[in-house]
Short mmCIF file of C-alpha atoms in Angstrom, two decimals:
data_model
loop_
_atom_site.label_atom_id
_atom_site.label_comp_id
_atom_site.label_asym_id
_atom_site.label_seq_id
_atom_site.Cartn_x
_atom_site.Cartn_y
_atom_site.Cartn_z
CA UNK X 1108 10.53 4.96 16.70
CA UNK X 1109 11.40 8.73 15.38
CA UNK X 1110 12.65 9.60 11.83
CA UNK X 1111 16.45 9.03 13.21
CA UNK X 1112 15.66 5.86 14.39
CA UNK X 1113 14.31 5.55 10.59
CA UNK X 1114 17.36 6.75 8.90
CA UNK X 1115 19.57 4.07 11.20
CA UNK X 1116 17.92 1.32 9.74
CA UNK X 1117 18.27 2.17 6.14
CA UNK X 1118 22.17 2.60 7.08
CA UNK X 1119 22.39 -0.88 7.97
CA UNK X 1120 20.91 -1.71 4.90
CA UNK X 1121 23.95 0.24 3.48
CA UNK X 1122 25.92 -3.53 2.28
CA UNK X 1123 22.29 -4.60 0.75
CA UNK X 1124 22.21 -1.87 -1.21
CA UNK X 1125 25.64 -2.16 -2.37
CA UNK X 1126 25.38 -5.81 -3.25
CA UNK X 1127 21.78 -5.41 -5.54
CA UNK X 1128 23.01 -2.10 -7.25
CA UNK X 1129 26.42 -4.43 -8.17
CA UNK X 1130 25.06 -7.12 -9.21
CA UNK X 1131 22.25 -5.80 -11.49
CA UNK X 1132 25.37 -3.63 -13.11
CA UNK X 1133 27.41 -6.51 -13.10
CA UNK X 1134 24.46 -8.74 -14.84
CA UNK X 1135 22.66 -5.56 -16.91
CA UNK X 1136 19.61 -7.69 -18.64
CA UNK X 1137 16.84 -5.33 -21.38
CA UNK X 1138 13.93 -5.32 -20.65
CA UNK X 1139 11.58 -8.62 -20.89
CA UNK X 1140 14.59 -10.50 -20.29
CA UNK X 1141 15.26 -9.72 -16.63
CA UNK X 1142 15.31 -13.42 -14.85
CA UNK X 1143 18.51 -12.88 -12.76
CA UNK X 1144 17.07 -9.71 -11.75
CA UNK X 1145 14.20 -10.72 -10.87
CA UNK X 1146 15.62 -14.03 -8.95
CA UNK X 1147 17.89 -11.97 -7.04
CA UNK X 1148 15.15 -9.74 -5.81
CA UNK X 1149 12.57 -12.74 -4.93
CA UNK X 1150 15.04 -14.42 -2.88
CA UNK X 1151 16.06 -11.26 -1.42
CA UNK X 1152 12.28 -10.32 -0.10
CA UNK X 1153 11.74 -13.78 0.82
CA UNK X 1154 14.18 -14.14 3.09
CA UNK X 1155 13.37 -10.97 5.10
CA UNK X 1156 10.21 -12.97 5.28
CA UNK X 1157 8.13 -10.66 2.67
CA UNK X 1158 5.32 -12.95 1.28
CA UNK X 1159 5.60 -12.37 -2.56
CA UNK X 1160 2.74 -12.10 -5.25
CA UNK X 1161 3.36 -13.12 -8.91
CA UNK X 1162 1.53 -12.80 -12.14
CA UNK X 1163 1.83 -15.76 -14.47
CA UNK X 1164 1.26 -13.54 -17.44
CA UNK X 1165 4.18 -11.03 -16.16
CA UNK X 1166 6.79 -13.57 -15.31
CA UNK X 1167 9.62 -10.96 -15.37
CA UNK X 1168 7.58 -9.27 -12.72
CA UNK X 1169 6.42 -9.74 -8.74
CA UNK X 1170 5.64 -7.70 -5.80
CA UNK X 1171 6.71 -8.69 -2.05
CA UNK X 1172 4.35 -7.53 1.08
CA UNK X 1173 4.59 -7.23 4.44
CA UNK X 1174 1.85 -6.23 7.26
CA UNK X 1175 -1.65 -6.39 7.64
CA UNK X 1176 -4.17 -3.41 7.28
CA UNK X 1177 -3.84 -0.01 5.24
CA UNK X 1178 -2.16 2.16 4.66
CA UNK X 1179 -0.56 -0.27 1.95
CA UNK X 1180 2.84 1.90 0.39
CA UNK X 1181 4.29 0.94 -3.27
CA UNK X 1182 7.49 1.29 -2.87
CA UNK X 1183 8.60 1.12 -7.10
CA UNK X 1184 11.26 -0.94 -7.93
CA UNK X 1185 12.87 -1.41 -11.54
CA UNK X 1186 16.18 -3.07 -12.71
CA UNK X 1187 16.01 -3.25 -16.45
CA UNK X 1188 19.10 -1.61 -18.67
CA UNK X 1189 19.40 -0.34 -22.01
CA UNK X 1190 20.98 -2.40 -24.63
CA UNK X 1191 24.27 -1.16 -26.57
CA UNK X 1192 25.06 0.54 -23.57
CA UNK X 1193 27.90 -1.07 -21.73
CA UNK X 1194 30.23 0.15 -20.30
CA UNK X 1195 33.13 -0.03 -17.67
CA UNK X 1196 33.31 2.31 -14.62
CA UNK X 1197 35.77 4.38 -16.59
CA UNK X 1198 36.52 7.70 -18.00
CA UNK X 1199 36.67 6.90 -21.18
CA UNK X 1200 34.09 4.97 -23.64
CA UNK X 1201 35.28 1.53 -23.27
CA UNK X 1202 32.29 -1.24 -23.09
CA UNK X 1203 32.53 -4.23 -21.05
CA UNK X 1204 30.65 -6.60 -23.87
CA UNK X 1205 30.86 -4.63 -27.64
CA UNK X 1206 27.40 -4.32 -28.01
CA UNK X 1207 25.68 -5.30 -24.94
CA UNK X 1208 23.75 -3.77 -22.69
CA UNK X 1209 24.41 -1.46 -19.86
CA UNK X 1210 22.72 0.40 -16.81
CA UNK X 1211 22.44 4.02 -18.61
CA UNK X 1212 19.49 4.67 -16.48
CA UNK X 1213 20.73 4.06 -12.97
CA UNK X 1214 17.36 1.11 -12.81
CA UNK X 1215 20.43 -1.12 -11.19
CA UNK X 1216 20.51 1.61 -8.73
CA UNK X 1217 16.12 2.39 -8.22
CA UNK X 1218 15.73 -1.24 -7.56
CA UNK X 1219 18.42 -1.58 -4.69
CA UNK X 1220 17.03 1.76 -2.92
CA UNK X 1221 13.72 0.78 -3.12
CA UNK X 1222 14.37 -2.53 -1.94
CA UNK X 1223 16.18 -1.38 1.15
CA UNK X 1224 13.48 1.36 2.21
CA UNK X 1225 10.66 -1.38 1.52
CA UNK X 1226 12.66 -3.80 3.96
CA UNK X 1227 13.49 -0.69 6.62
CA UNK X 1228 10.25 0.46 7.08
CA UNK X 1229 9.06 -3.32 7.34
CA UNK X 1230 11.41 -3.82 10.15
CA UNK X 1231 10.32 -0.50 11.79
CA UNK X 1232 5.89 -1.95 11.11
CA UNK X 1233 7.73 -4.61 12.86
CA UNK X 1234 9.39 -3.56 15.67
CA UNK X 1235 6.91 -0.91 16.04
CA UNK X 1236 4.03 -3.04 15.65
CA UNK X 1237 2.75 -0.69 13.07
CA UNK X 1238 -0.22 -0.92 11.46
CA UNK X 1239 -0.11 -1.13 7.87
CA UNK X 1240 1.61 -2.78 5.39
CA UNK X 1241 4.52 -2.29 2.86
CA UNK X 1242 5.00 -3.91 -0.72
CA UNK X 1243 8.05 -3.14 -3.29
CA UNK X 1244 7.01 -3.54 -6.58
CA UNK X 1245 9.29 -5.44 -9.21
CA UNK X 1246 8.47 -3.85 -11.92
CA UNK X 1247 10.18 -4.83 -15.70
CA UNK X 1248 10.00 -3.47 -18.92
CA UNK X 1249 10.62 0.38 -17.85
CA UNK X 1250 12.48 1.36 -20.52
CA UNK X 1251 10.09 0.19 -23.12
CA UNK X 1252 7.50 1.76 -20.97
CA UNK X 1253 4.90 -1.22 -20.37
CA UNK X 1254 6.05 -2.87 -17.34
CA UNK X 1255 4.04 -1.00 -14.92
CA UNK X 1256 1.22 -0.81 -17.53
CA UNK X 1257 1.06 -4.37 -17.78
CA UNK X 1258 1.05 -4.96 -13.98
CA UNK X 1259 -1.56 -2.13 -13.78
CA UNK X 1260 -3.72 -4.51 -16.44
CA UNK X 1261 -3.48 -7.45 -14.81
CA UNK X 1262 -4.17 -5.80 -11.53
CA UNK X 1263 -0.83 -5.91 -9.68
CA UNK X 1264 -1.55 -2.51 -8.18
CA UNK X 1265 -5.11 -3.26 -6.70
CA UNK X 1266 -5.41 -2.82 -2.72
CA UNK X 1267 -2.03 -0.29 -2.85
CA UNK X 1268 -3.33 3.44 -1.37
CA UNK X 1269 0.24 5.43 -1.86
CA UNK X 1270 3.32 5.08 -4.55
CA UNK X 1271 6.38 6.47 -3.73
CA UNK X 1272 9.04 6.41 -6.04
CA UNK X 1273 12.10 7.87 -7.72
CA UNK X 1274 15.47 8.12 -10.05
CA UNK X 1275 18.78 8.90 -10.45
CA UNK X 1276 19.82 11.88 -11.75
CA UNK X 1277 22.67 14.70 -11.57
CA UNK X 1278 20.43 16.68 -8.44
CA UNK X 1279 18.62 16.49 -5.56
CA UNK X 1280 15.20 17.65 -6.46
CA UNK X 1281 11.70 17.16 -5.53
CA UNK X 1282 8.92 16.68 -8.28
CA UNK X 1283 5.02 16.77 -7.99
CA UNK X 1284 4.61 16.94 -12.47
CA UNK X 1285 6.83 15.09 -14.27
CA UNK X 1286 6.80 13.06 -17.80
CA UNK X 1287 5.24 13.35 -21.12
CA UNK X 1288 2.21 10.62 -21.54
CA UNK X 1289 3.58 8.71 -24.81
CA UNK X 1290 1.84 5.87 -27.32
CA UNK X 1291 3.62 3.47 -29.38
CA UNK X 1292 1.94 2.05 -31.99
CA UNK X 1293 3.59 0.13 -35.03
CA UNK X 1294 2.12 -0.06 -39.11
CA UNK X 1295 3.40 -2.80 -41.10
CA UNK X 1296 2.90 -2.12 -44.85
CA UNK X 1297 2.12 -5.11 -47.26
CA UNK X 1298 2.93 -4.55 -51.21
CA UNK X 1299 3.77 -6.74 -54.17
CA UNK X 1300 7.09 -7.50 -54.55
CA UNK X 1301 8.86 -7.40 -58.31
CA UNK X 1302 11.85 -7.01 -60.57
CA UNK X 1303 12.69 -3.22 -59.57
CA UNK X 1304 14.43 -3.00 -63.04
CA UNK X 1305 12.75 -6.30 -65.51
CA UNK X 1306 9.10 -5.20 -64.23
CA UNK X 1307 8.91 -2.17 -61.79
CA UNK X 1308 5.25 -1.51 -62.71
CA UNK X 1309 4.09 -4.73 -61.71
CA UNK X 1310 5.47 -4.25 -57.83
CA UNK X 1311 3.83 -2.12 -54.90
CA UNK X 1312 6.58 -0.99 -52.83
CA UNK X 1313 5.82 -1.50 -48.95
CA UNK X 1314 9.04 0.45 -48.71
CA UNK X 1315 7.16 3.78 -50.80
CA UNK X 1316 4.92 3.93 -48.14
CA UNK X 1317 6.98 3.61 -45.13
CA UNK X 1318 8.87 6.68 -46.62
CA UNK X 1319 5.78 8.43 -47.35
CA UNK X 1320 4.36 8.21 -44.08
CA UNK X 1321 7.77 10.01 -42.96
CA UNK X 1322 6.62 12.67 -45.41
CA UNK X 1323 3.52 13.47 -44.33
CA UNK X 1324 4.18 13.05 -40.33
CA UNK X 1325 6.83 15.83 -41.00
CA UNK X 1326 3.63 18.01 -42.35
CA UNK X 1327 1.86 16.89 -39.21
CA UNK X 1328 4.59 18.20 -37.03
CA UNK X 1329 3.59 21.40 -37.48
CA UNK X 1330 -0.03 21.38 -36.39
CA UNK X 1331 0.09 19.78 -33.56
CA UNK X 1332 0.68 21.23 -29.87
CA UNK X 1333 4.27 22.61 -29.59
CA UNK X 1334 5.55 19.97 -26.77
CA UNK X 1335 4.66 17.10 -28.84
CA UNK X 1336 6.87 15.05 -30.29
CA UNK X 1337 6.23 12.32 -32.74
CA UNK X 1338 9.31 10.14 -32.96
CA UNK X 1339 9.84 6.96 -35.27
CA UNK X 1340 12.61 3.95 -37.08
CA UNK X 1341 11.97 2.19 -39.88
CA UNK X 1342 12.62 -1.55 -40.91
CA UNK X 1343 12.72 -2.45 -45.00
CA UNK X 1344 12.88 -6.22 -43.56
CA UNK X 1345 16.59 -6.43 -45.12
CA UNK X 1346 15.64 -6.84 -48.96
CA UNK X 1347 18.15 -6.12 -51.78
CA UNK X 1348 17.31 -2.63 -53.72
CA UNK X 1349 16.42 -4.44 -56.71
CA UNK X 1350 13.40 -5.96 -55.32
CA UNK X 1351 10.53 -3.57 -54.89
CA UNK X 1352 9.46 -4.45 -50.95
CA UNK X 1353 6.64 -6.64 -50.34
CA UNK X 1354 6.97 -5.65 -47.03
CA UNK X 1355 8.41 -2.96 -44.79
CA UNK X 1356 7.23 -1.15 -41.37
CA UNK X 1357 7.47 1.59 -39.13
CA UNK X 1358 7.17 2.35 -35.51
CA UNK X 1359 6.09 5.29 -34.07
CA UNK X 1360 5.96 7.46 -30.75
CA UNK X 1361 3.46 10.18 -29.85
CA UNK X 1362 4.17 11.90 -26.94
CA UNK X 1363 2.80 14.93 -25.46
CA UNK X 1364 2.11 16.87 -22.07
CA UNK X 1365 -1.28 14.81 -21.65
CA UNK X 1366 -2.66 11.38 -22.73
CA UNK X 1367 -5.67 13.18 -24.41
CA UNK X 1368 -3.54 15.21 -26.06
CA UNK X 1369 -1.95 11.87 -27.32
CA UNK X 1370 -5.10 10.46 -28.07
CA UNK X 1371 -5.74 13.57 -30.09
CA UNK X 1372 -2.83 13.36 -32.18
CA UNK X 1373 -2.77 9.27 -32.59
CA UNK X 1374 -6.02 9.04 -35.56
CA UNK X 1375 -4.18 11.71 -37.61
CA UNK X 1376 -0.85 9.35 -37.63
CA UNK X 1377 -3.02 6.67 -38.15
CA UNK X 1378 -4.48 8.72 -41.35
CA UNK X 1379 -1.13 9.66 -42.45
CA UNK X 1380 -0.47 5.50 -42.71
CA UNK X 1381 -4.05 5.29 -44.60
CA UNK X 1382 -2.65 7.73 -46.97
CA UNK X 1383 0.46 6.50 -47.53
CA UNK X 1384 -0.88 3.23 -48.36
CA UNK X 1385 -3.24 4.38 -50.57
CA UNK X 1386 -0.71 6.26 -52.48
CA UNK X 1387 1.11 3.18 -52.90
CA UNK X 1388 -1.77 1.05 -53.31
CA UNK X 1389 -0.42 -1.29 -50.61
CA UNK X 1390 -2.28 -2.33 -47.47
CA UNK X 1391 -1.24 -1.31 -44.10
CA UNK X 1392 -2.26 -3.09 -40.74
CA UNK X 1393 -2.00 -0.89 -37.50
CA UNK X 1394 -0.83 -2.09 -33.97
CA UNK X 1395 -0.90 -0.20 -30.96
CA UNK X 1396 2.14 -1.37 -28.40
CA UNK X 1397 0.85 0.46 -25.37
CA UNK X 1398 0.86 4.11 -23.81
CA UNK X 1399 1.88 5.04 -20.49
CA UNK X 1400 0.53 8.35 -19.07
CA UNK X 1401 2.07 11.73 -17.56
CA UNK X 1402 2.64 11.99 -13.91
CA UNK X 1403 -0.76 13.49 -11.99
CA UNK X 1404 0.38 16.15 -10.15
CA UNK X 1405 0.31 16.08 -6.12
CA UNK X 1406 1.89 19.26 -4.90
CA UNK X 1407 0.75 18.21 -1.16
CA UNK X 1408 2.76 14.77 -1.71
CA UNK X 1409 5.62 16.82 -3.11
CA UNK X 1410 5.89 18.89 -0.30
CA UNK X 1411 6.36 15.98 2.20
CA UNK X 1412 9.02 14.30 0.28
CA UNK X 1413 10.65 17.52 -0.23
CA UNK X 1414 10.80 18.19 4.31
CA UNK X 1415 11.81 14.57 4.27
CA UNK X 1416 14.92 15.08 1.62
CA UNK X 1417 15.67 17.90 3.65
CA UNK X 1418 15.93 15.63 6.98
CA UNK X 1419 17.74 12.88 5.27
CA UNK X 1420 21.78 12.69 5.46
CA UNK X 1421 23.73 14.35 2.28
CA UNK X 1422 25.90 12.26 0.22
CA UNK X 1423 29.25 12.72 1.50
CA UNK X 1424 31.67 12.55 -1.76
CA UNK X 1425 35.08 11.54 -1.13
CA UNK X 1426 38.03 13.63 -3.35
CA UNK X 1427 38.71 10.26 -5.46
CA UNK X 1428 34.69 10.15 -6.48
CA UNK X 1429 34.96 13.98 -7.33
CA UNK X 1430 38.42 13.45 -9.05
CA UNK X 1431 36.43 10.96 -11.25
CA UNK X 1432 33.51 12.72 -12.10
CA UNK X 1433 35.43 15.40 -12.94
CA UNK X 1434 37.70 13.08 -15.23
CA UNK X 1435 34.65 11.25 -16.85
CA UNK X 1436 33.23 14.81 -17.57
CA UNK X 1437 35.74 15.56 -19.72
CA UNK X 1438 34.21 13.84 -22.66
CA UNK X 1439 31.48 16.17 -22.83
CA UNK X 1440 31.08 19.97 -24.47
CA UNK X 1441 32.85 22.37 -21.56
CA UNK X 1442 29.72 24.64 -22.32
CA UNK X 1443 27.24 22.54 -21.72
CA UNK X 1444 28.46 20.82 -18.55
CA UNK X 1445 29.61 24.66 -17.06
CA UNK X 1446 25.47 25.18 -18.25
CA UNK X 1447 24.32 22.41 -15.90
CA UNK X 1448 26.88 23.15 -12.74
CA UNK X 1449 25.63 26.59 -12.70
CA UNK X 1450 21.88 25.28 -13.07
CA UNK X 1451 22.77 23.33 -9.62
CA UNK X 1452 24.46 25.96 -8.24
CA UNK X 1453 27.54 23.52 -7.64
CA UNK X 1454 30.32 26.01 -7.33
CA UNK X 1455 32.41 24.46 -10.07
CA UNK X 1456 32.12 20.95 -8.56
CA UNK X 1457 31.23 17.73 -10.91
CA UNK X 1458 28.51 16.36 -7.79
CA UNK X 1459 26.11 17.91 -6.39
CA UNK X 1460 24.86 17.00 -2.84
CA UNK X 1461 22.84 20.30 -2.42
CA UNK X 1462 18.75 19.95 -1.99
CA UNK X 1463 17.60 21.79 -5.77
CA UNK X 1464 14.97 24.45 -4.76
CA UNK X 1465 11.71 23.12 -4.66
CA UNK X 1466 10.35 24.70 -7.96
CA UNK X 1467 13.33 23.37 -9.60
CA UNK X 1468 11.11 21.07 -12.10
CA UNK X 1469 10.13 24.85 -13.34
CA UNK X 1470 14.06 25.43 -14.92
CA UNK X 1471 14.29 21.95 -15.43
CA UNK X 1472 11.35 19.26 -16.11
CA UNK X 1473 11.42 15.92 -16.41
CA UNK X 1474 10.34 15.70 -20.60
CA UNK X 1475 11.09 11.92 -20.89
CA UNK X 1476 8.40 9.69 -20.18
CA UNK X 1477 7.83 6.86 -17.95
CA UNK X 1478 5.23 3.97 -16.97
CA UNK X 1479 5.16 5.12 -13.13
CA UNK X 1480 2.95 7.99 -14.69
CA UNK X 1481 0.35 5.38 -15.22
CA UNK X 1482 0.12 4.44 -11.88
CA UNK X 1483 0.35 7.92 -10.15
CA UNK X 1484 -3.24 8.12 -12.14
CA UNK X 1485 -4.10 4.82 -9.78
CA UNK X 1486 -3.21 6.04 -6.61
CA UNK X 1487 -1.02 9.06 -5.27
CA UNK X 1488 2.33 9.02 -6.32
CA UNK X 1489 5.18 10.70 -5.52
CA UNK X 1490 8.84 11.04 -7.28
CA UNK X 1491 12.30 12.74 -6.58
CA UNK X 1492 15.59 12.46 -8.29
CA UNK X 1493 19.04 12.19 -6.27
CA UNK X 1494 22.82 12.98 -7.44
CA UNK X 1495 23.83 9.94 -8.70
CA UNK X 1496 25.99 10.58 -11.56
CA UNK X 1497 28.04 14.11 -12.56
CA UNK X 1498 26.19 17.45 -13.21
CA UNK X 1499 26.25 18.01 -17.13
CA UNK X 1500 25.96 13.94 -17.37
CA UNK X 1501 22.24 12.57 -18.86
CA UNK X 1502 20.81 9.53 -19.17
CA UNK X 1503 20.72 6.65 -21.92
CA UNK X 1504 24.38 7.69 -22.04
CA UNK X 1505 27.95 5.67 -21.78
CA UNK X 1506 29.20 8.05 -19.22
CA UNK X 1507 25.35 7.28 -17.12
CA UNK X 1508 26.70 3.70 -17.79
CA UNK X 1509 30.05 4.34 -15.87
CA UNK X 1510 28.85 6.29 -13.35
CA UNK X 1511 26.06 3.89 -12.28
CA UNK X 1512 28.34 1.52 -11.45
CA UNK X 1513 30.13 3.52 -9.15
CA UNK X 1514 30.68 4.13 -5.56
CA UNK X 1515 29.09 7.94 -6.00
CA UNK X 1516 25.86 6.60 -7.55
CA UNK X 1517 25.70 4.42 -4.71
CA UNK X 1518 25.63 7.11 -2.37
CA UNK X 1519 23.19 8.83 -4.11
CA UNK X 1520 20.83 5.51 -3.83
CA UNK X 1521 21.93 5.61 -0.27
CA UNK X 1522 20.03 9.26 0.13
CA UNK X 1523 16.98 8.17 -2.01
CA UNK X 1524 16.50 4.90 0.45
CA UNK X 1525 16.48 7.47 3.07
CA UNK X 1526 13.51 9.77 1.41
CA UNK X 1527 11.74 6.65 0.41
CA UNK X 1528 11.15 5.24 3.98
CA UNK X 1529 11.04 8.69 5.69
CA UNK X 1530 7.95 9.07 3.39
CA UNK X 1531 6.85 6.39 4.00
CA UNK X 1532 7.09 6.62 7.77
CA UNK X 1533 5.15 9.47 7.64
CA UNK X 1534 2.41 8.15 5.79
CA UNK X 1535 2.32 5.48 8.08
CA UNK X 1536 2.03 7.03 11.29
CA UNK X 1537 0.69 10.38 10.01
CA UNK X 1538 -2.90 10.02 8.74
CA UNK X 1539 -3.69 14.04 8.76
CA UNK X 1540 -0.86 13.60 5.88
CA UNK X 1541 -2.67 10.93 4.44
CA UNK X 1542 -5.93 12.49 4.01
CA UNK X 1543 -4.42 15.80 2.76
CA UNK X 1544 -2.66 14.04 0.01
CA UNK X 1545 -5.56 12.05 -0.69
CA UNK X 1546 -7.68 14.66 -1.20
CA UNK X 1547 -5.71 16.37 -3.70
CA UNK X 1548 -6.02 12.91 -5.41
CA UNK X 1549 -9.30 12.54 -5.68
CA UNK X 1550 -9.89 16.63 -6.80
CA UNK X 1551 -7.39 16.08 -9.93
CA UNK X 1552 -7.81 12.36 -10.89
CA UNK X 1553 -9.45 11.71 -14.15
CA UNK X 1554 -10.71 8.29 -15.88
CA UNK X 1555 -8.02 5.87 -16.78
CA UNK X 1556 -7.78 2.69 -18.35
CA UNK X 1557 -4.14 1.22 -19.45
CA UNK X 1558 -3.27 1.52 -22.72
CA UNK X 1559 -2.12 -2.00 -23.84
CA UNK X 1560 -3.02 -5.55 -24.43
CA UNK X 1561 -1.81 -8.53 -22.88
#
């Protein structure tokens, strides 16, 4: 079979994809919570006759194989949304439940391209009698990045040699660095509570420290690296102001270019919450949530996804798509949407079908963070974004929300299908590919262990 013969059988996928990406929209579940999604996708995988792997531990979670031998390809799969994000495919901010959730993120979208391309290239290891084998990887919990660091824990990922993987976006572009390696870790603050106006000097307000441990981490901002962030909320547990808080807590984020640069920063938070209690005289208990690492850079991997995105098929937007995003554009700053069309080069146009130039991620990085990163430090990984949504649209938005659920973000998962099993056709068949890519693997990988407990 050739790379056309490839791209034919993700088209007939074309209704598959259309019917996962709508339904996940349709039934948008946060993370931890995902049991329709997850149903859907197991019955999905096993009846293209994928034999599928669970975790009892992870029951949100799964991934389906088929073949025999190595190379094994992780093809990543997610499908969680973000909550107080819905939202109707409209152009203006109107939600479908007040409140409820909504796929800001496009993960209705990852999980239906990645489950086509998984099920494409098993009918081509198939048909081809192939050697090799193909899992997609259900993988939860994205958004509060511990899903894949969970499965990584629990060794979901053991036995898988390649990861291929990516999201929507307002381009076409290729990445071989991408996300900031974050750590969440929580301090809950125990006082004495009291009359805050019969007997204020008998009470230890939890709630002092909380605030002082804002204090200082905005004196820590300053000497730390310049590209970390440290990011937090706060909960006073919903006492009265006349009570002086027995209890009270905050949550933090650290991220940064590098885990060790989070690991750096982490014991001088953790000091600032020593301080703060002691200042209080209150007692403060620390928790670490998890940490999910940056992206390990594979230029060699990059480079074959970005020939590959080059072979696949454009999206092909209609007027009435364009007409839309235009429309649903229209709620953001003119300046900063004419900022991003001229980034893409899009002539003016809300979509962009164009292939970004391949140092694009140089003008524009990807600065969120993300739990693939933890298992691109398993195994190589690679990741590219497609057009999904309007140029000058981002994510974790309404106007993501709207756009995700329609027809143009489904051609945009129709292109990233494409990549995905060209990719991994080619690591299939190709194995002077393999070992190149490889290689580069084993020169930049460093230790890892995931950061959380189960």
């Amino acid at each position: 079979m050739t790379k056309k013969d490839i791209k034919a059988l993700v088209k007939d996928l074309n209704k598959t994809l259309e019917d996962a990406s709508r339904y996940m929209w349709n039934n948008p579940e946060v993370g931890g919570e995902e049991k329709l999604s997850v149903d859907y996708y197991k019955k999905l995988f096993k009846e293209e006759g994928f034999t599928i792997f669970e975790e009892e531990k992870l029951p949100t979670a799964f991934y389906a194989e088929y073949g025999s031998g190595s190379p094994v390809i992780a093809v990543l799969g997610e499908y969680d949304a973000l909550p107080g994000l819905s939202q109707k495919v409209s152009t203006v901010k109107e939600a479908v439940v007040d409140g409820g959730p909504g796929h800001g993120c496009g993960h209705n979208l990852i999980g239906a391209a990645s489950a086509v391309a998984a099920i494409a290239i098993k009918r081509f290891l198939e048909k081809n009698k192939q050697e090799g084998s193909v899992r997609f990887y259900a993988s939860p919990e994205e958004e509060l990045l511990s899903g894949k660091v969970k499965m990584a824990k629990l060794g979901m990922f053991d036995g898988a040699d390649f990861a291929i993987s990516w999201h929507p976006m307002s381009y076409n572009a290729v990445f071989d660095k991408a996300f900031l390696a974050n750590a969440a870790e929580k301090f809950y603050f125990k006082g004495v509570s009291s009359h805050a106006a019969f007997a204020p000097e008998l009470g230890r307000s939890a709630l002092d420290a909380v605030e002082l441990m804002s204090v200082g981490t905005n004196y820590l901002r300053e000497h730390v690296i310049e590209r970390a962030r440290i990011h937090y909320t706060t909960d006073s547990m919903g006492y009265a102001p006349n009570i002086v808080h027995p209890f009270a807590n905050a949550w933090y984020y650290v991220r940064a270019p590098y885990m060790q640069d989070v690991k750096d920063i982490l014991p001088r938070l953790e000091k600032v919450a020593e301080g703060a209690a002691m200042m209080t005289e209150t007692e403060v208990k620390k928790e670490l949530q998890s940490g999910c690492y940056e992206m390990l850079e594979n230029i060699s991997f990059a480079d074959l996804v970005y020939e590959n995105m080059k072979l696949a098929d454009p999206q092909d937007f209609t007027k009435e798509e364009e007409d839309f995003a235009q429309a649903l554009m229209k709620s953001e700053p003119k300046e900063k949407v004419d900022r991003q069309r001229n980034l893409c080069n899009t002539g003016g146009k809300a979509l962009s079908n164009s292939i970004q130039p391949r140092d694009f991620q140089n003008v524009s990085p990807m600065s969120a963070s993300s739990d693939s990163g933890d298992v691109s430090q398993m195994m190589p990984m690679c990741l590219f974004t497609t057009a999904c949504w309007p140029v000058g649209a981002a994510p974790h938005t309404w106007q993501a929300s709207a756009a995700t659920g329609h027809t143009m973000a489904e051609k945009g998962a129709l292109l990233a299908a494409e990549v995905l099993a060209l990719t991994a056709y080619d690591l299939l068949t190709k194995p002077e590919a393999r070992e190149i890519i490889k290689k580069e693997f084993d020169e930049k990988k460093q230790a890892y262990e995931p950061m959380i407990e189960i």
